[in-house]
XYZ file of C-alpha atoms in Angstrom:
214
model
C -35.845 15.316 60.397
C -36.776 18.033 57.933
C -33.857 20.164 59.101
C -31.427 17.280 58.519
C -32.763 16.810 54.974
C -32.430 20.537 54.264
C -28.904 20.490 55.713
C -27.971 17.511 53.524
C -29.374 19.239 50.437
C -27.412 22.384 51.257
C -24.199 20.360 51.714
C -24.738 18.598 48.362
C -25.456 21.926 46.681
C -22.236 23.441 48.052
C -20.208 20.419 46.987
C -21.755 20.463 43.525
C -21.149 24.185 43.141
C -17.516 23.910 44.198
C -16.954 20.926 41.903
C -18.561 22.757 38.983
C -16.364 25.790 39.554
C -13.172 23.736 39.642
C -14.253 21.873 36.497
C -14.948 25.128 34.663
C -11.480 26.395 35.549
C -9.809 23.197 34.311
C -8.487 23.338 30.766
C -9.944 20.521 28.741
C -7.371 18.724 26.622
C -8.629 17.185 23.406
C -6.849 14.224 21.931
C -5.251 15.134 18.644
C -6.670 13.111 15.777
C -3.908 12.193 13.343
C -4.751 12.659 9.662
C -5.122 9.455 7.635
C -4.497 8.723 3.986
C -7.588 8.873 1.778
C -6.568 9.087 -1.882
C -3.733 10.280 -4.063
C -2.350 10.559 -7.557
C 1.115 10.412 -9.025
C 3.448 9.690 -11.879
C 5.488 6.506 -12.338
C 8.701 6.034 -14.279
C 9.683 2.425 -14.956
C 12.312 0.575 -16.947
C 9.866 -0.082 -19.775
C 7.604 2.985 -19.718
C 5.998 5.788 -17.747
C 2.539 7.137 -16.974
C 0.041 8.428 -14.388
C -1.512 6.599 -11.440
C -4.291 7.094 -8.901
C -4.814 5.357 -5.564
C -7.105 5.059 -2.557
C -6.263 4.009 1.002
C -8.096 2.131 3.745
C -6.575 2.254 7.257
C -5.773 -1.089 8.867
C -3.966 0.230 11.931
C -2.174 3.197 13.443
C 0.663 2.977 10.921
C -0.688 0.574 8.276
C -2.850 1.238 5.215
C -4.393 -1.037 2.612
C -3.541 0.547 -0.721
C -5.315 0.219 -4.098
C -3.376 1.857 -6.915
C -4.347 1.894 -10.599
C -1.744 2.970 -13.155
C -1.482 3.352 -16.910
C 1.678 3.347 -18.993
C 3.159 2.441 -22.311
C 5.566 -0.484 -22.556
C 8.714 -0.386 -24.657
C 11.279 -3.069 -25.364
C 14.751 -2.233 -24.090
C 16.097 -3.647 -27.382
C 14.244 -1.106 -29.508
C 16.536 0.929 -31.776
C 15.384 4.374 -32.864
C 16.762 5.904 -36.032
C 15.923 8.972 -38.096
C 15.070 8.857 -41.786
C 16.090 11.385 -44.442
C 13.149 13.629 -43.496
C 14.096 13.675 -39.809
C 11.285 11.370 -38.683
C 11.988 8.947 -35.822
C 11.747 5.319 -36.921
C 11.900 2.212 -34.704
C 13.221 -0.629 -36.820
C 11.431 -3.931 -36.432
C 8.607 -2.493 -34.286
C 5.340 -4.356 -34.865
C 3.129 -3.469 -31.867
C 2.328 -0.685 -29.475
C 2.016 -2.063 -25.945
C 0.170 -0.552 -22.973
C -0.411 -1.904 -19.494
C -2.863 -1.120 -16.696
C -1.651 -2.706 -13.429
C -3.793 -2.716 -10.290
C -1.519 -2.787 -7.250
C -3.198 -4.106 -4.090
C -0.931 -4.012 -1.098
C 0.129 -2.898 2.340
C 1.718 0.477 2.979
C 3.540 0.293 6.316
C 4.860 3.430 7.982
C 8.173 2.495 9.628
C 9.401 3.708 13.027
C 6.030 5.241 13.883
C 6.438 7.466 16.934
C 10.232 7.100 16.920
C 11.022 9.696 14.252
C 9.912 13.266 14.838
C 9.077 15.708 12.092
C 7.408 15.425 8.695
C 9.716 12.752 7.256
C 8.620 9.107 7.428
C 10.076 5.978 5.724
C 7.576 3.558 4.177
C 7.556 -0.154 3.281
C 5.391 -1.327 0.357
C 4.411 -4.900 -0.505
C 1.526 -6.487 -2.395
C 0.145 -8.192 -5.490
C -0.390 -6.670 -8.923
C -2.686 -8.126 -11.580
C -2.312 -6.295 -14.890
C -4.177 -5.820 -18.156
C -1.820 -5.658 -21.174
C -3.064 -4.183 -24.455
C -1.397 -4.352 -27.876
C -2.243 -2.925 -31.293
C -0.462 -2.831 -34.676
C 2.287 -0.241 -35.021
C 1.900 0.031 -38.802
C -1.525 1.671 -38.365
C -2.156 5.194 -37.146
C -2.814 5.504 -33.432
C -6.602 5.885 -33.617
C -7.113 3.358 -36.429
C -5.074 0.811 -34.479
C -7.531 1.017 -31.566
C -9.967 -1.101 -33.575
C -7.421 -3.942 -33.583
C -6.584 -3.954 -29.885
C -5.805 -7.331 -28.331
C -5.759 -8.089 -24.624
C -3.415 -10.111 -22.433
C -3.199 -10.563 -18.684
C -0.404 -10.769 -16.171
C -0.256 -11.256 -12.431
C 2.543 -10.982 -9.921
C 3.686 -8.950 -6.976
C 5.790 -6.040 -5.879
C 7.868 -4.835 -2.940
C 9.775 -1.677 -2.219
C 10.522 1.268 0.002
C 9.636 4.928 0.018
C 9.467 8.142 2.006
C 6.606 10.449 2.938
C 7.035 14.205 3.363
C 4.063 15.773 5.132
C 3.425 19.258 3.744
C 0.345 20.047 5.841
C -2.440 18.288 7.742
C -4.134 17.480 4.430
C -1.300 16.973 1.912
C 1.656 14.558 1.885
C 4.258 14.164 -0.855
C 5.709 10.698 -1.387
C 8.487 9.005 -3.350
C 8.583 5.222 -3.813
C 10.986 2.775 -5.410
C 9.312 -0.591 -6.012
C 10.277 -3.718 -7.884
C 7.462 -5.422 -9.837
C 7.425 -8.999 -11.087
C 4.479 -9.391 -13.491
C 4.768 -12.398 -15.839
C 2.306 -12.460 -18.725
C -0.153 -15.362 -18.614
C -0.202 -17.668 -21.628
C 2.916 -16.358 -23.358
C 4.513 -13.009 -24.029
C 3.876 -10.061 -26.322
C 6.076 -8.471 -28.967
C 6.964 -4.855 -29.393
C 9.651 -5.679 -31.971
C 9.722 -8.747 -34.195
C 13.081 -9.985 -32.903
C 12.180 -10.250 -29.192
C 9.314 -11.361 -26.919
C 8.386 -9.634 -23.640
C 7.326 -12.259 -21.092
C 7.371 -10.027 -18.018
C 6.187 -6.403 -17.831
C 7.657 -5.815 -14.381
C 10.896 -4.187 -13.305
C 11.970 -1.304 -11.119
C 9.514 1.558 -10.841
C 10.123 5.024 -9.397
C 6.976 6.843 -8.351
C 6.268 10.442 -7.331
C 2.909 11.306 -5.831
C 0.647 13.457 -3.719
C -1.539 11.924 -0.989
C -4.563 13.752 0.406
C -5.566 13.118 4.015
C -8.363 14.139 6.361
C-alpha cells in the first residue's frame, strides 16, 4: 500500500514538473489595453466669436465617451460695421454692449467604424445638449469698469456634428470637429448693436483640440 502511494506521488511529481516546464517555455500574451480619453483642451472658432475650451471624458463603451466641455468666447453681431476715425482708432457704430458666452456642452462622442479602419485616423460623431451662460456689459465703459455692470442671461439648446481624431501617441490625440449649435436665449434676446437683437447664440463652430489619454 505504501509503495503504491509513493508511486502515485512520484507520478504526480513528474506530471507537475513536466507541466511546469512547458508552461515556463510558453510565451505569455498580454491583452493590449487601449488608451481612453481623459481630458483635453482646445480652441473654437464660431460664426459669432472664438475662444478656448476644456473638456473631460467618461467612457460609456468601447467606442463611446460621455463628454463634458466648457468653453468661453465673445459674441459679435454679424451686422456690426467697423470703421476707423481720423486718429486711426477702430469704431463699431451703434454698438451698445459687449457680449460673452460660456456654454457647457454635455454629449456623446461616438467613434465611428471602430475596428474597421486601421491606423491613427478615426471619424467621430458628436451630439448633445448645451446650456449656456450669456453675459453682457456696456460698451461705452472701459473693459474693467464695465465688469461692475455685468448682466446675465441664459440659453439652452443642443448640438450635433462630425469630427476626426488623429492619434499622435498612446497618450496624445489631436482632434478637429465641426458642430452646429442651436442655443436660443431664454426670456428674450440680447443686443450687441442698437439696431438688432440676438435671440440665438448658436451657429456653426469649428474646433481644434488636444485630447490626453491613459
